Coordinates of C-alpha atoms (C1' of nucleotides) in Angstrom, one line a residue:
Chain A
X1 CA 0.0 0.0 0.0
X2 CA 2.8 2.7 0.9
X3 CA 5.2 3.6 -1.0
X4 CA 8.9 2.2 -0.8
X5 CA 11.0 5.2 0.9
X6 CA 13.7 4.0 -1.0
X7 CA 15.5 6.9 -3.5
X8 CA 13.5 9.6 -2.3
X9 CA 15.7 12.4 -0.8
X10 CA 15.9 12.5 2.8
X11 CA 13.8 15.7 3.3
X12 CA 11.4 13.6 1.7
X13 CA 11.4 10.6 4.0
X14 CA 11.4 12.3 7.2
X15 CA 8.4 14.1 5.9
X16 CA 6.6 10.4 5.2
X17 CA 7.4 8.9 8.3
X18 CA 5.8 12.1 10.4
X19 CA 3.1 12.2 8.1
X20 CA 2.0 8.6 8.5
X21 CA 2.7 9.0 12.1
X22 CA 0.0 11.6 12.5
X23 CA -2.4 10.2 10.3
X24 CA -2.3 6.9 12.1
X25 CA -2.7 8.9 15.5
X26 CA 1.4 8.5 16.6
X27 CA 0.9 12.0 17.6
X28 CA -2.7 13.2 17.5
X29 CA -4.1 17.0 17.7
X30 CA -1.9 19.4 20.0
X31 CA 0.8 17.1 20.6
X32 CA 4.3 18.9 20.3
X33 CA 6.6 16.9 17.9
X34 CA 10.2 16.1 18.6
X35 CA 12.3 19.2 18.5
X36 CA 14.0 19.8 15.3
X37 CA 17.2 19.4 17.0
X38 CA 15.8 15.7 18.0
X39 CA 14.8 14.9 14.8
X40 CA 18.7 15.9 13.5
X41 CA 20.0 13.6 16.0
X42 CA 17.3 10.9 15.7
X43 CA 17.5 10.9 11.8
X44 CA 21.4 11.9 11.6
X45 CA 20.3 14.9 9.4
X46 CA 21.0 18.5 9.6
X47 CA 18.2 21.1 10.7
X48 CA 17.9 22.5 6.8
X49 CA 16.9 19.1 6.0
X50 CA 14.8 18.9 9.0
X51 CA 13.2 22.1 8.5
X52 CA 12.1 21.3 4.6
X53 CA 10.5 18.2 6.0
X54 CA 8.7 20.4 8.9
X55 CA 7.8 23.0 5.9
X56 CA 6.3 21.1 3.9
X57 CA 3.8 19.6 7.0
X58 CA 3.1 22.9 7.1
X59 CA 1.9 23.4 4.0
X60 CA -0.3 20.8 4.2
X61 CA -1.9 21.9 7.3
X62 CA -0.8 18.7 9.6
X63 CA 1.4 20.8 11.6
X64 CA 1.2 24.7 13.2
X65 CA 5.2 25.8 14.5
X66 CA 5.1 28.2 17.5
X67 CA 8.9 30.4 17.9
X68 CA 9.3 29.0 21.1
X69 CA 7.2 26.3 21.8
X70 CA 7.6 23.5 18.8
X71 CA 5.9 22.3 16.5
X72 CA 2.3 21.4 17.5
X73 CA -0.1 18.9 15.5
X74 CA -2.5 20.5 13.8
X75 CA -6.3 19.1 14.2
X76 CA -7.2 16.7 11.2
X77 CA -10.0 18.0 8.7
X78 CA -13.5 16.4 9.5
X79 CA -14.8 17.0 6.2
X80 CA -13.4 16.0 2.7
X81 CA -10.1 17.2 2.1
X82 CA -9.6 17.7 -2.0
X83 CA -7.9 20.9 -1.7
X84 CA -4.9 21.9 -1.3
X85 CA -3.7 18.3 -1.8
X86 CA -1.2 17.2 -4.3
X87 CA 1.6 14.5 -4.8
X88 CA 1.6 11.7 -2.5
X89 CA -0.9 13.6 -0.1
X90 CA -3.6 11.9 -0.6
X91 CA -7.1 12.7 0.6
X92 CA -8.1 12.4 3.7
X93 CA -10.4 10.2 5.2
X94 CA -10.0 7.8 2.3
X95 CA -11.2 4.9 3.9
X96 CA -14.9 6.4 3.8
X97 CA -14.2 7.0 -0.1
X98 CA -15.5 4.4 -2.6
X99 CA -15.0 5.2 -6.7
X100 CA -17.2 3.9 -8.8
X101 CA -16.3 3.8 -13.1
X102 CA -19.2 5.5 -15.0
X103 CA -17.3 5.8 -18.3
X104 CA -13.6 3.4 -18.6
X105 CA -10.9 4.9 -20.0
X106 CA -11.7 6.0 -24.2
X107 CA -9.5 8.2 -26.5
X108 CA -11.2 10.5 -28.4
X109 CA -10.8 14.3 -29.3
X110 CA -10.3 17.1 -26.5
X111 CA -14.1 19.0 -25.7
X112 CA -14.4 22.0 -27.3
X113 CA -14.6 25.0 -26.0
X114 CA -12.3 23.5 -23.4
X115 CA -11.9 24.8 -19.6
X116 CA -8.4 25.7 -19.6
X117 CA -6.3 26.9 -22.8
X118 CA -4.5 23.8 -24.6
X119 CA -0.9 23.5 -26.1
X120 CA -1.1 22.7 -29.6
X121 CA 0.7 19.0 -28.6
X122 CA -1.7 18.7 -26.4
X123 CA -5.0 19.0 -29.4
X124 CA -3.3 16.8 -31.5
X125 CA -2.8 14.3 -29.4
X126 CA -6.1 14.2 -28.1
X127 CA -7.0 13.0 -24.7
X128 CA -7.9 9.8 -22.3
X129 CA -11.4 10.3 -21.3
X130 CA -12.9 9.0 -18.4
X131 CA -15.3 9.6 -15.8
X132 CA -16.2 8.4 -12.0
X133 CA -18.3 8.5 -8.8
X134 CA -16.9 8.8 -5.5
X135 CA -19.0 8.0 -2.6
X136 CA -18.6 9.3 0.9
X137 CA -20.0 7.0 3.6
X138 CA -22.0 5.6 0.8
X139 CA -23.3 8.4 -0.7
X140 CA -22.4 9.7 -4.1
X141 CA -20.7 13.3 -3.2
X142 CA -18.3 13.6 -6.6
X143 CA -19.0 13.2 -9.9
X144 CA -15.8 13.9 -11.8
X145 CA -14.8 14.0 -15.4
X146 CA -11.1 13.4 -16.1
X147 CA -9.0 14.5 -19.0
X148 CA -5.5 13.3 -19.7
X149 CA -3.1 14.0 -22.6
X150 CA -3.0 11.3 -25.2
X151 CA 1.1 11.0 -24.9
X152 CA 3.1 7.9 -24.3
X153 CA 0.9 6.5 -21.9
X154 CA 0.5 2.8 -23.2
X155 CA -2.1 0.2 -22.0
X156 CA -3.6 3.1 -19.9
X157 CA -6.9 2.6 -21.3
X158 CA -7.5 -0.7 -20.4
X159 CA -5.9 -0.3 -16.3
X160 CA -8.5 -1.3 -14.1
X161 CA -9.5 1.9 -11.9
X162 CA -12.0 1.2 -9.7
X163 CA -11.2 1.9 -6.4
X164 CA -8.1 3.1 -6.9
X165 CA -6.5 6.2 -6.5
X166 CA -5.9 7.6 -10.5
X167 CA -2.6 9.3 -8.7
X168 CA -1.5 6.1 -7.5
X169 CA -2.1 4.8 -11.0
X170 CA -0.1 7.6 -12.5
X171 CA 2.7 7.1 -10.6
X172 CA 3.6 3.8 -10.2
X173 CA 2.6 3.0 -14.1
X174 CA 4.1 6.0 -15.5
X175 CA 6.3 7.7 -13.2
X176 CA 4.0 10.9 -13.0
X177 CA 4.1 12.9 -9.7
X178 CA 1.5 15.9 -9.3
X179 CA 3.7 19.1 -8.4
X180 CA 0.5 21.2 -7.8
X181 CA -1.8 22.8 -10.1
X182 CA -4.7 25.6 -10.4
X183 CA -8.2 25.6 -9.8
X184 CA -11.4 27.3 -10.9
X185 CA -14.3 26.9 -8.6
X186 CA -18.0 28.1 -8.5
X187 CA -21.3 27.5 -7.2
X188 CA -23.7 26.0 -10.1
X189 CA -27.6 24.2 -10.4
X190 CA -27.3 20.3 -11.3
X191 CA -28.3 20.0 -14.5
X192 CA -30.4 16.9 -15.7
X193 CA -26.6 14.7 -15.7
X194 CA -25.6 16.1 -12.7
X195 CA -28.5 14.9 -11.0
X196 CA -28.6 11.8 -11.6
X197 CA -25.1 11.0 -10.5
X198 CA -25.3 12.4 -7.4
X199 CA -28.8 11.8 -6.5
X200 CA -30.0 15.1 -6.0
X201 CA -32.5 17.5 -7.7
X202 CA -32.4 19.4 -10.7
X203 CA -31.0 22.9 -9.7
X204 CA -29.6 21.2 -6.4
X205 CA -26.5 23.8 -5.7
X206 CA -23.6 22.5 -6.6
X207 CA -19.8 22.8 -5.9
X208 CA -18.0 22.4 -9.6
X209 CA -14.4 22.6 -9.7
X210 CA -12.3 22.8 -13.0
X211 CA -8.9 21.8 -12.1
X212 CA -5.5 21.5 -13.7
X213 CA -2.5 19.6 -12.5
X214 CA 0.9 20.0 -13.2
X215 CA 3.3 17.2 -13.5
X216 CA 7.0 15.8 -13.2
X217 CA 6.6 15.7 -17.0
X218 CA 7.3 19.3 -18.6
X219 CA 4.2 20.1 -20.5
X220 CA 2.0 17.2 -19.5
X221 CA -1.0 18.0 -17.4
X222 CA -3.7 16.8 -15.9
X223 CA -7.1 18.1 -15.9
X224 CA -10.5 17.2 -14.2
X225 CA -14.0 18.8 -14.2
X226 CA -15.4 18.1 -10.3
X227 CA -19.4 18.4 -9.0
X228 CA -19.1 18.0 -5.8
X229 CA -22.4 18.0 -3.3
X230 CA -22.3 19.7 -0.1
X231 CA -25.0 19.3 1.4
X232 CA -24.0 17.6 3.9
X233 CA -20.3 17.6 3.7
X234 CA -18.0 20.6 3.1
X235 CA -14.8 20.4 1.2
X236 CA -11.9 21.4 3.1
X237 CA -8.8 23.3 2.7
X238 CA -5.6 24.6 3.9
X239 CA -3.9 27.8 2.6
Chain B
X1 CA 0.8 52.0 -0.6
X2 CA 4.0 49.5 -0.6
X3 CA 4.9 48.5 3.2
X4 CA 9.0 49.2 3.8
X5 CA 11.4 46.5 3.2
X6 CA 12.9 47.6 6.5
X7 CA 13.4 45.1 9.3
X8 CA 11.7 42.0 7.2
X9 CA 14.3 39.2 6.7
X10 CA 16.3 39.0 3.8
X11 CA 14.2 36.0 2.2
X12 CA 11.3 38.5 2.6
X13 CA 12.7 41.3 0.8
X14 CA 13.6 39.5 -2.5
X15 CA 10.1 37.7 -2.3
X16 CA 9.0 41.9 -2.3
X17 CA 11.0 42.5 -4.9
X18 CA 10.3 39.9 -6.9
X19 CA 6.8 39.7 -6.4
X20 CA 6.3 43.8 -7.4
X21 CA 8.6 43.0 -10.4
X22 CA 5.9 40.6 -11.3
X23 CA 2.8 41.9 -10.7
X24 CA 4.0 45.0 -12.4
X25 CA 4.8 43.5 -15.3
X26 CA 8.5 43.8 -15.4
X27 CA 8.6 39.9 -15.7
X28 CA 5.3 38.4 -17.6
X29 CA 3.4 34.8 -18.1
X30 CA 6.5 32.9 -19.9
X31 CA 9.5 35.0 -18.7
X32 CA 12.9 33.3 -17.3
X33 CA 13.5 35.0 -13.7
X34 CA 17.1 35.5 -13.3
X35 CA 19.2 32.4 -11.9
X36 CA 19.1 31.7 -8.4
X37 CA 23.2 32.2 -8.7
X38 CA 22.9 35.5 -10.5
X39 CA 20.3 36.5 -7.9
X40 CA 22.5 35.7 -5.0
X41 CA 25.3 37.5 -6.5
X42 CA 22.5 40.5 -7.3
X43 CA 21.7 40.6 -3.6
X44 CA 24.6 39.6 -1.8
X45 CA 22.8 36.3 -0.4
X46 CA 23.5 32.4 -0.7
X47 CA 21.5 30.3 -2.2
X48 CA 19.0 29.0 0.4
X49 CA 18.1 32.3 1.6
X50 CA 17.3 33.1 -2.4
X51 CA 15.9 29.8 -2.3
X52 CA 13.6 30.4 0.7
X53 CA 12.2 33.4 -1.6
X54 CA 11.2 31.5 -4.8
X55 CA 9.9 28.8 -2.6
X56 CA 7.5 31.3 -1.5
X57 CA 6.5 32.3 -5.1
X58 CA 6.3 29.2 -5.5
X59 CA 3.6 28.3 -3.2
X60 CA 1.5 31.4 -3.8
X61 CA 1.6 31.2 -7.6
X62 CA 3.8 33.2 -8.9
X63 CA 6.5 31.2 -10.8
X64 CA 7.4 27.5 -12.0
X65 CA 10.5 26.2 -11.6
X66 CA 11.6 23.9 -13.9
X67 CA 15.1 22.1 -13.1
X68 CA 17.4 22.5 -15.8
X69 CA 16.0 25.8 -17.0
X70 CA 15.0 28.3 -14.4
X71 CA 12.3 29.8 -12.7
X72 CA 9.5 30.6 -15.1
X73 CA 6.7 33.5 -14.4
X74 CA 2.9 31.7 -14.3
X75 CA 0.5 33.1 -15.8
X76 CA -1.6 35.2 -13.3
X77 CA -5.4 34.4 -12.5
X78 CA -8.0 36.0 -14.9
X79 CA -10.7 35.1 -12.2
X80 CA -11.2 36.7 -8.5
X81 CA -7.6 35.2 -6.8
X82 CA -8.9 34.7 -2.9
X83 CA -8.0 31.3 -1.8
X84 CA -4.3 30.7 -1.3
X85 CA -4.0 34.1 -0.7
X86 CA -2.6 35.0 2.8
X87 CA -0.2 37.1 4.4
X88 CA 1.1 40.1 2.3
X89 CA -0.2 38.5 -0.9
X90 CA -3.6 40.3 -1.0
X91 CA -6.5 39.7 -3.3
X92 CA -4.9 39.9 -7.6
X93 CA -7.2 42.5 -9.5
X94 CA -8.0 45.1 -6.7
X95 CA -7.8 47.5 -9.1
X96 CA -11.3 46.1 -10.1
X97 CA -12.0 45.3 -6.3
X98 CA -14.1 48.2 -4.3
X99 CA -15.3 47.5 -1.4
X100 CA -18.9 48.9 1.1
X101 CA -19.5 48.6 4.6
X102 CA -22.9 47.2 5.1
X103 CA -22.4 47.0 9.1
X104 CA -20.1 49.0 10.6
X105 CA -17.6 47.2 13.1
X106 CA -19.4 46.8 16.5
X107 CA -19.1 44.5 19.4
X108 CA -21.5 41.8 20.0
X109 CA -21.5 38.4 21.2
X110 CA -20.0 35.8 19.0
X111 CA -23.1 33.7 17.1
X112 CA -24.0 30.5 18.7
X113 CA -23.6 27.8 16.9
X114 CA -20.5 29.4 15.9
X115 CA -19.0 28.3 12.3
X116 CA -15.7 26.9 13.9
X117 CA -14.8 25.9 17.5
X118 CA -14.1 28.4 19.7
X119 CA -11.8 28.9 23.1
X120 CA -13.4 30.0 26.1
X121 CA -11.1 33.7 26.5
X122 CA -12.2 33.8 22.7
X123 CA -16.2 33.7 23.5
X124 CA -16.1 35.6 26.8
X125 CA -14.1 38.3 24.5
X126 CA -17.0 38.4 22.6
X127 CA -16.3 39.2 19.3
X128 CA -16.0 42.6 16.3
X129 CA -18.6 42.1 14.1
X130 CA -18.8 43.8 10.5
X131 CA -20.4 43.0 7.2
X132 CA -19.3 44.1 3.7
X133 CA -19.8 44.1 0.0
X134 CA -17.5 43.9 -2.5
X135 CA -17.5 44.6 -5.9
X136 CA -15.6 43.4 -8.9
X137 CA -16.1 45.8 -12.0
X138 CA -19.0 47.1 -9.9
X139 CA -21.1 44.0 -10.0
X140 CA -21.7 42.9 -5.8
X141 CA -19.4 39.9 -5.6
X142 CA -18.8 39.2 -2.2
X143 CA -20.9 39.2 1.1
X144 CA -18.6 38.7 3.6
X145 CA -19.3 38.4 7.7
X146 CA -16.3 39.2 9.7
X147 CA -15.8 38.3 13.1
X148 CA -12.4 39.6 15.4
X149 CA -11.8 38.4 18.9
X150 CA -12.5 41.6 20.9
X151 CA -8.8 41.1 22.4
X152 CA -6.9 43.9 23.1
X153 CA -8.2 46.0 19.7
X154 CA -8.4 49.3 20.9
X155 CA -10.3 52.0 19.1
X156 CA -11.3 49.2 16.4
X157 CA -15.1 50.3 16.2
X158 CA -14.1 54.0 15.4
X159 CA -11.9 53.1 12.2
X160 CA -12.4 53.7 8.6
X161 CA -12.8 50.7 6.5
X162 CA -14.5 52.0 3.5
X163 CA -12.0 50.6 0.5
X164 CA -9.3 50.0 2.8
X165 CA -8.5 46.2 3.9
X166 CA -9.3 44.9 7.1
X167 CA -5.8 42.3 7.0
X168 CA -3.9 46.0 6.4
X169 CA -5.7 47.8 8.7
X170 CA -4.9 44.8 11.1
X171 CA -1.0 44.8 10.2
X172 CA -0.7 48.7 9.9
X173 CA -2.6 49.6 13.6
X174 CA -2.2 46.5 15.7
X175 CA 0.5 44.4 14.4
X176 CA -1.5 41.2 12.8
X177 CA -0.1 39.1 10.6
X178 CA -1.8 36.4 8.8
X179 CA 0.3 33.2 8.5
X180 CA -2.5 30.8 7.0
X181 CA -6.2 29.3 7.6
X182 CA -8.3 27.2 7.0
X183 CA -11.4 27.0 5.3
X184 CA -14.5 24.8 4.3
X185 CA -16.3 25.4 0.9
X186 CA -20.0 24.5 -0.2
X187 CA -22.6 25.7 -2.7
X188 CA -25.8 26.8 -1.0
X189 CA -28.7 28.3 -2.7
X190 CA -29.0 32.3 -1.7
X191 CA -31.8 33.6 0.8
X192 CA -33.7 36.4 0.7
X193 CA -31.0 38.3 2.8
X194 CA -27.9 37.1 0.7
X195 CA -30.0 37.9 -2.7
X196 CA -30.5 41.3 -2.0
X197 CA -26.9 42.2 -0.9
X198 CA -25.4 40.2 -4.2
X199 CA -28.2 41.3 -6.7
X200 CA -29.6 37.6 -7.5
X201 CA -32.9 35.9 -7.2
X202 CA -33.4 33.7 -4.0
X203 CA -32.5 30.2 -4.8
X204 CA -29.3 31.1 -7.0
X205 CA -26.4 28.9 -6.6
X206 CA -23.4 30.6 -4.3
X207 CA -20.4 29.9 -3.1
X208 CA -20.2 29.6 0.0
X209 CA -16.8 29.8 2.3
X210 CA -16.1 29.7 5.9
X211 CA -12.7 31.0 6.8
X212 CA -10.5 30.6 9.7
X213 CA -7.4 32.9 9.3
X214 CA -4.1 32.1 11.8
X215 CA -2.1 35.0 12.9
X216 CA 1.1 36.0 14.4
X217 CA -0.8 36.5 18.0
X218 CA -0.9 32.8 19.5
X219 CA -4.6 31.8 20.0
X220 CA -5.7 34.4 18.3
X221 CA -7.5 33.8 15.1
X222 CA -9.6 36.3 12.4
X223 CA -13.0 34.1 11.3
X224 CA -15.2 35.0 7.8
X225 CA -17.9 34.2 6.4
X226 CA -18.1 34.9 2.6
X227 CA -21.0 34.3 0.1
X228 CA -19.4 34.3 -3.4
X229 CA -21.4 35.1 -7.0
X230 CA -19.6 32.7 -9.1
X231 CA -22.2 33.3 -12.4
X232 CA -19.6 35.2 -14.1
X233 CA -16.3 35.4 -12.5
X234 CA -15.1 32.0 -11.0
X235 CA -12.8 31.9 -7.6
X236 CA -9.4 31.1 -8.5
X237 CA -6.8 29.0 -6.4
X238 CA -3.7 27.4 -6.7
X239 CA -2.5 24.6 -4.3
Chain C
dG1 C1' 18.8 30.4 31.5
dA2 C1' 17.6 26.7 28.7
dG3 C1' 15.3 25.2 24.8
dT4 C1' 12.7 26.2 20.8
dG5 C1' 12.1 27.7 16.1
dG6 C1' 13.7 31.7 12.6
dT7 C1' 17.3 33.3 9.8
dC8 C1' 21.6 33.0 7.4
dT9 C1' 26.3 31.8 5.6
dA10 C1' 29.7 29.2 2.6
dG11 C1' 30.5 25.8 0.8
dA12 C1' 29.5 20.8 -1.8
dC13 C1' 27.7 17.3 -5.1
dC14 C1' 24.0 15.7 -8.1
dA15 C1' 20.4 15.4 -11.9
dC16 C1' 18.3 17.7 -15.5
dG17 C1' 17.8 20.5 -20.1
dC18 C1' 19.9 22.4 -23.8
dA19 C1' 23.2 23.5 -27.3
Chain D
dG1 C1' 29.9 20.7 -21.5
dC2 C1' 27.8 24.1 -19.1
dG3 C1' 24.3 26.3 -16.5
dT4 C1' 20.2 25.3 -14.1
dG5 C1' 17.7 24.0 -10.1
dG6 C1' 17.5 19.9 -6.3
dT7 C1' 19.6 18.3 -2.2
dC8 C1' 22.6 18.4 1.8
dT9 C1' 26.2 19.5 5.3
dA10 C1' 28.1 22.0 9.4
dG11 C1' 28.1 25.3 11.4
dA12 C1' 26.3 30.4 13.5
dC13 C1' 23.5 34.0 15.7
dC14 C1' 18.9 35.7 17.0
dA15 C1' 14.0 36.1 18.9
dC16 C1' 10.6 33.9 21.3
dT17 C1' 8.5 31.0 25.2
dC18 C1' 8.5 29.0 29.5
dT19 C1' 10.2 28.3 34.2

DNA sequence: GAGTGGTCTAGACCACGCA
DNA sequence: GCGTGGTCTAGACCACTCT
């Protein structure tokens, strides 16, 4: 399930092995982690290194550092946390999500008007289409339509998705890593598809995100169209 | 308009730098910043402390780096930039941005049940309450419900907010910074009270965030409440 | 005063992109 | 091959918090 530490820079590690210690309730909300001068000696690593580890928990919003005091774990999101998330940060509370295939994996031409401007590689190559339904506590909350460039990625119509992560997929098939990315976001009705999917009623509000990722790979992104229902779950994120 | 460089950290003052060189359109979309060796030699600093700076661009947007080549200005959001946005970064487009005061600051109790959980010296503070408009090429955008500890914020009632912002009104007169936040995002259909501030029939779709801002004062924390148009101009964030 | 995180220096070696 | 960013070391001094 986790991923070999193995030739990932040591920055990189520390921040895995904290990370998995909090999630799995190691240190739980308003414990104070090891100093950064313990985690030096602990992990025979210098306090840069340290500290780029630390920073990037940060980021993320697992940890809050206090001049003074240390660095204090940071209460755990109790909704659904698709923002602010990228590379191996997964969401959270993942055991709760279930994905369901509506549409596998087809080539076929990029939509036009698209959401976000396209690199002329990127329109002649066309795209991987394919769509899903993730299910919170067993109720359909995303709907999400997922674009990816048509560019060496062999077999990758015919991977089996369902339940897991398209990340995951990405990576360990094709040595992509998300780096980050950019998102649109708005407040919309469901429309006759929309509601359908996620079981609500036509004109239900509606959280839609339009999202693009960028990659490991210079010029290859990822993009997905999201209707999310919040009714009754918010999305959550850090900043 | 532009705080001093004086007494910020070195880091800080290239990220100022850079940042102004940016948004001012001495660097645009596609544009190779110089190398992080020329800048060290530029500004007399090593590398990790000009690293430290672009890491922050990074982060908030600003630039790409891509290894091999440099560090590459992004192109900036068309939409309404507010998520991701903290600290000295403030909103992209003010130009376009005015803001109204629909209820001036008073003090009041804090609203029970209260959006996020609150310390006890937080509620028996009680809290500064305000509302505003904003509007973006003078269509009302955002309705926005501000709530401020009523710890040690002298005079705070009495001030001028009209078109001014309340994070540089709280770093200019009382020394708040904003490091981060948190936030949780739904679509909600408007009332009757959020249609008439944002011009829309009861019913329509809005976006819908609830904001809880971290500052420089330990324990305490600036909470908003913002209903979002999204018809026209979508919210734009980076992560 | 002791310990914490915040900032900074002055080097080093490596992997990547490009000509 | 050269310049770029990515990683890392081994120190240093400062400001903040708590006792």
């Amino acid at each position: 399930m986790n991923m070999p530490t193995q030739g990932l820079p040591h920055y990189r590690k520390l921040y895995e092995i904290l990370r998995k210690q909090i999630t799995d309730g190691v240190f739980v909300e308003g414990d104070i982690l090891p100093s950064e001068n313990e985690l030096c000696t602990i992990h025979k690593l210098t306090r840069p290194t340290v500290r780029h580890a630390l920073d990037t928990l940060v980021n993320e919003g697992f940890i809050r550092k206090h001049h003074g005091k240390g660095s204090i774990v940071h209460k755990l999101p109790k909704g659904i946390g698709i923002l602010s998330i990228a590379g191996t940060t997964s969401a959270l509370g993942k055991l709760n999500l279930r994905s369901e295939i509506l549409v596998k994996p087809i080539v076929k031409p990029w939509n036009d008007p698209f959401m976000f401007k396209l690199s002329e590689t990127e329109i002649n190559s066309g795209c991987i289409y394919m769509e899903r339904i993730r299910y919170y506590n067993d109720k359909p909350i995303f709907y999400d339509i997922n674009f990816i460039p048509n560019i060496n990625m062999p077999r990758f119509t015919s991977r089996i998705f369902e339940n897991r992560s398209l990340f995951d997929i990405l990576r360990k098939n094709y040595q992509i890593e998300i780096k980050g990315g950019e998102q649109k976001i708005r407040a919309i009705e469901a429309n006759i598809t929309i509601a359908q999917h996620l079981s609500v009623k036509v004109g239900h509000p509606i959280l839609h995100l339009e999202r693009k990722f960028d990659t490991n790979r210079p010029g290859f992104f990822i993009y997905s169209s999201i209707y999310c229902n919040t009714k009754e779950q918010a999305v959550f994120g850090i900043f």
